[in-house]
mmCIF file of C-alpha atoms in Angstrom:
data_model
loop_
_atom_site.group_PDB
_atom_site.id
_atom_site.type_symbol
_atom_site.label_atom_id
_atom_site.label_comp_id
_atom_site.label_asym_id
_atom_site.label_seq_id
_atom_site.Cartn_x
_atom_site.Cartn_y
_atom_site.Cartn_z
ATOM 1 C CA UNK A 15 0.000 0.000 0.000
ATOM 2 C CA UNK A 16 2.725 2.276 0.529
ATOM 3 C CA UNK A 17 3.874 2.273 -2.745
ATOM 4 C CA UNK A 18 0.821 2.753 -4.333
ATOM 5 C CA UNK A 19 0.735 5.946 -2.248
ATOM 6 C CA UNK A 20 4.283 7.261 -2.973
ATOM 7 C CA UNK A 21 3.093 6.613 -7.429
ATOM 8 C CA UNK A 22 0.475 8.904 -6.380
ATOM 9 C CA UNK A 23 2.271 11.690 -4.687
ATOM 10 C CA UNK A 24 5.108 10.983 -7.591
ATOM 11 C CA UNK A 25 2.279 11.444 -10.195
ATOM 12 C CA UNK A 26 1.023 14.972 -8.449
ATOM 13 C CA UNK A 27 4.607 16.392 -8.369
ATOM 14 C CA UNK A 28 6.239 14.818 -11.677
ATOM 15 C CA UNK A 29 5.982 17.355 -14.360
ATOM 16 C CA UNK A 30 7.829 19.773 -11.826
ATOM 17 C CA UNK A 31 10.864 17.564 -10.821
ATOM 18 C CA UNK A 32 11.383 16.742 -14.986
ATOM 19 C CA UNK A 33 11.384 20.727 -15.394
ATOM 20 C CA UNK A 34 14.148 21.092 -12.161
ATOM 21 C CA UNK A 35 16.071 17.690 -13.871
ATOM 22 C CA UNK A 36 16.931 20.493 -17.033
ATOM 23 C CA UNK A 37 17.817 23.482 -15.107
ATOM 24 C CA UNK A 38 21.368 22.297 -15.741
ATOM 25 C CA UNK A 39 20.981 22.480 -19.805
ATOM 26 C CA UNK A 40 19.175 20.073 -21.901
ATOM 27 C CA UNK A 41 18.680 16.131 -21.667
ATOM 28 C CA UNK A 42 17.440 13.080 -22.871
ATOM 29 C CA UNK A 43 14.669 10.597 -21.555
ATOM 30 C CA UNK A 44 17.150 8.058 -20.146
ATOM 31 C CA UNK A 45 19.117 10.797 -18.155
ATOM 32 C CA UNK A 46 16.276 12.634 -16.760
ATOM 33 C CA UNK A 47 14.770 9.052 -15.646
ATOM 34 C CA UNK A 48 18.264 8.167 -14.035
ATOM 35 C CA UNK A 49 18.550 11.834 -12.502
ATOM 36 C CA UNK A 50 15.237 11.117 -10.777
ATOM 37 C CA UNK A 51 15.962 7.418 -9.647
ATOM 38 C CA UNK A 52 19.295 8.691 -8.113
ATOM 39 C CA UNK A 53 17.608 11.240 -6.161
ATOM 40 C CA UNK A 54 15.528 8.136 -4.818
ATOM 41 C CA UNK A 55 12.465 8.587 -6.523
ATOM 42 C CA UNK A 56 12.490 5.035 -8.204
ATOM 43 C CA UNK A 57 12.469 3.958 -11.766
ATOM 44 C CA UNK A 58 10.175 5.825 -13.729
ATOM 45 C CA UNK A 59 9.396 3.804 -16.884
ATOM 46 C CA UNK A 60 9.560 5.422 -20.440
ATOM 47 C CA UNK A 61 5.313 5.044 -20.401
ATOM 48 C CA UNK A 62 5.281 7.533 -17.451
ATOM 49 C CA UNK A 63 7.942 9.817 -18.485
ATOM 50 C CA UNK A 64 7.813 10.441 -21.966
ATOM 51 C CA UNK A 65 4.184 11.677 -21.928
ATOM 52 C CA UNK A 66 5.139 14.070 -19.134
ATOM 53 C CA UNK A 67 7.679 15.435 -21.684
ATOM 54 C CA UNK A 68 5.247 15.945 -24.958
ATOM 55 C CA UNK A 69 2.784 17.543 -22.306
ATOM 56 C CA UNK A 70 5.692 19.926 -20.948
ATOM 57 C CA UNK A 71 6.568 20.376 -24.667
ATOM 58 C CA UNK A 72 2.890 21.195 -25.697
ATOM 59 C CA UNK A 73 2.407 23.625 -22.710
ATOM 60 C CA UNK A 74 5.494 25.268 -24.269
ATOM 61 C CA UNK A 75 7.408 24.704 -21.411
ATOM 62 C CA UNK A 76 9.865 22.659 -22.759
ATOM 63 C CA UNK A 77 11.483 22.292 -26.163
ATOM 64 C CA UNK A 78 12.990 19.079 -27.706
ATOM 65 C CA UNK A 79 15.251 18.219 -30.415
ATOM 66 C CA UNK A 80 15.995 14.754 -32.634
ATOM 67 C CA UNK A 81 19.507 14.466 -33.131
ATOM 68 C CA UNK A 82 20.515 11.627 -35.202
ATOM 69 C CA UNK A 83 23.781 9.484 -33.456
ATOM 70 C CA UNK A 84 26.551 7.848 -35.008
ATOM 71 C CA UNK A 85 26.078 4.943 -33.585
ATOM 72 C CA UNK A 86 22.872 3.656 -32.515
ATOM 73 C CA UNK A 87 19.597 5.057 -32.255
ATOM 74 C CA UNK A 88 19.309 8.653 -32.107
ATOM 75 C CA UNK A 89 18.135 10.391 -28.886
ATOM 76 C CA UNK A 90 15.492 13.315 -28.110
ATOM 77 C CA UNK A 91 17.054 16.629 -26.208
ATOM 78 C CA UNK A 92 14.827 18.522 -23.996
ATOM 79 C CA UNK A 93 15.695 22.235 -22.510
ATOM 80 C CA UNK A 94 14.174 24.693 -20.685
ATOM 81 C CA UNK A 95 11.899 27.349 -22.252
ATOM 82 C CA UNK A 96 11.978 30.725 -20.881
ATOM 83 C CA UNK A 97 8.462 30.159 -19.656
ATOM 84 C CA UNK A 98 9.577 26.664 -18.591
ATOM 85 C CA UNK A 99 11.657 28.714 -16.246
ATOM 86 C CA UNK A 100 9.231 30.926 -14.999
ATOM 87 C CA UNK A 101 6.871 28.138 -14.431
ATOM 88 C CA UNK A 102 9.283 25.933 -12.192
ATOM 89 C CA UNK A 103 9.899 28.625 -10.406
ATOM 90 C CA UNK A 104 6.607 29.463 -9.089
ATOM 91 C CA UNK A 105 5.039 26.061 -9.024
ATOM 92 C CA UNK A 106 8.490 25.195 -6.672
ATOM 93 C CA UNK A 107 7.279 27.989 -4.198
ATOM 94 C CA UNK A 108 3.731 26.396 -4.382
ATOM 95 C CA UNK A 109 5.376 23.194 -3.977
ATOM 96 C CA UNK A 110 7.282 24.506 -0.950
ATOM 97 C CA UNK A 111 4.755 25.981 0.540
ATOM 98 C CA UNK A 112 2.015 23.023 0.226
ATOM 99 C CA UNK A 113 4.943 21.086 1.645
ATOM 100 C CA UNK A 114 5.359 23.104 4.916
ATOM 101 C CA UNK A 115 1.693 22.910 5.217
ATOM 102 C CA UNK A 116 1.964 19.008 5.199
ATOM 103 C CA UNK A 117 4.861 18.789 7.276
ATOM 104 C CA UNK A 118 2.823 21.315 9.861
ATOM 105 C CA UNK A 119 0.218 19.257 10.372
ATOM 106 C CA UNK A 120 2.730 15.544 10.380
ATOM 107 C CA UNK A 121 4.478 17.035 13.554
ATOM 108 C CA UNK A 122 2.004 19.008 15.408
ATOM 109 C CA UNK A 123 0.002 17.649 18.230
ATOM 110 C CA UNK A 124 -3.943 17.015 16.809
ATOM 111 C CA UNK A 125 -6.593 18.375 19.445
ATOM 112 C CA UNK A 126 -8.135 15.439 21.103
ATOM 113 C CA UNK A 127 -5.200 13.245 20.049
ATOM 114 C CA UNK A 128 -2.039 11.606 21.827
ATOM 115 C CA UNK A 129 0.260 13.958 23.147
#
């Protein structure tokens, strides 16, 4: 049960922690789904991912390139729009402050409750 609760609170916050994974210049799928993993966030599969990014890319958001590789398949580069920018940073201030509201109420004492 508690994982089906952490792919929920993953699915509510996603879209902002693939913006904050290019705030360092542009990436690929693979990279942004390793960037998130290594932050301990789990494996997020291709299916969830990659429909995050044409939505981010739609809302303008994000932009993304095909470059063609030498050697193997080629790969899909995402960056940062200007408004991309602008967006991550106020929906991390919402993010922060919806967080302090959750922590709040985690570690304060409920009326009526143990102490």
């Amino acid at each position: 049960m508690a994982a089906d609760r952490r792919s929920s609170w993953l699915k509510g916050v996603l879209d902002l922690l693939v913006l904050s994974c290019l705030t360092g210049g542009e990436s690929y799928g693979y990279e942004i789904a390793k960037a998130l993993a290594t932050a301990g966030l789990g494996e997020i599969k291709g299916g969830t991912l990659y429909p995050v990014l044409n939505r981010l890319e739609e809302a303008g958001l994000v932009v993304g390139e095909f470059r063609a590789a030498e050697r193997g398949p080629g790969r899909r580069y995402y960056r940062l729009t200007d408004e991309g920018r602008r967006a991550l940073a106020e929906q991390g201030d919402s993010w922060r402050e919806f967080h302090s509201a959750v922590t709040t109420m985690l570690t304060s004492t409920r009326p009526g409750g143990p102490e």
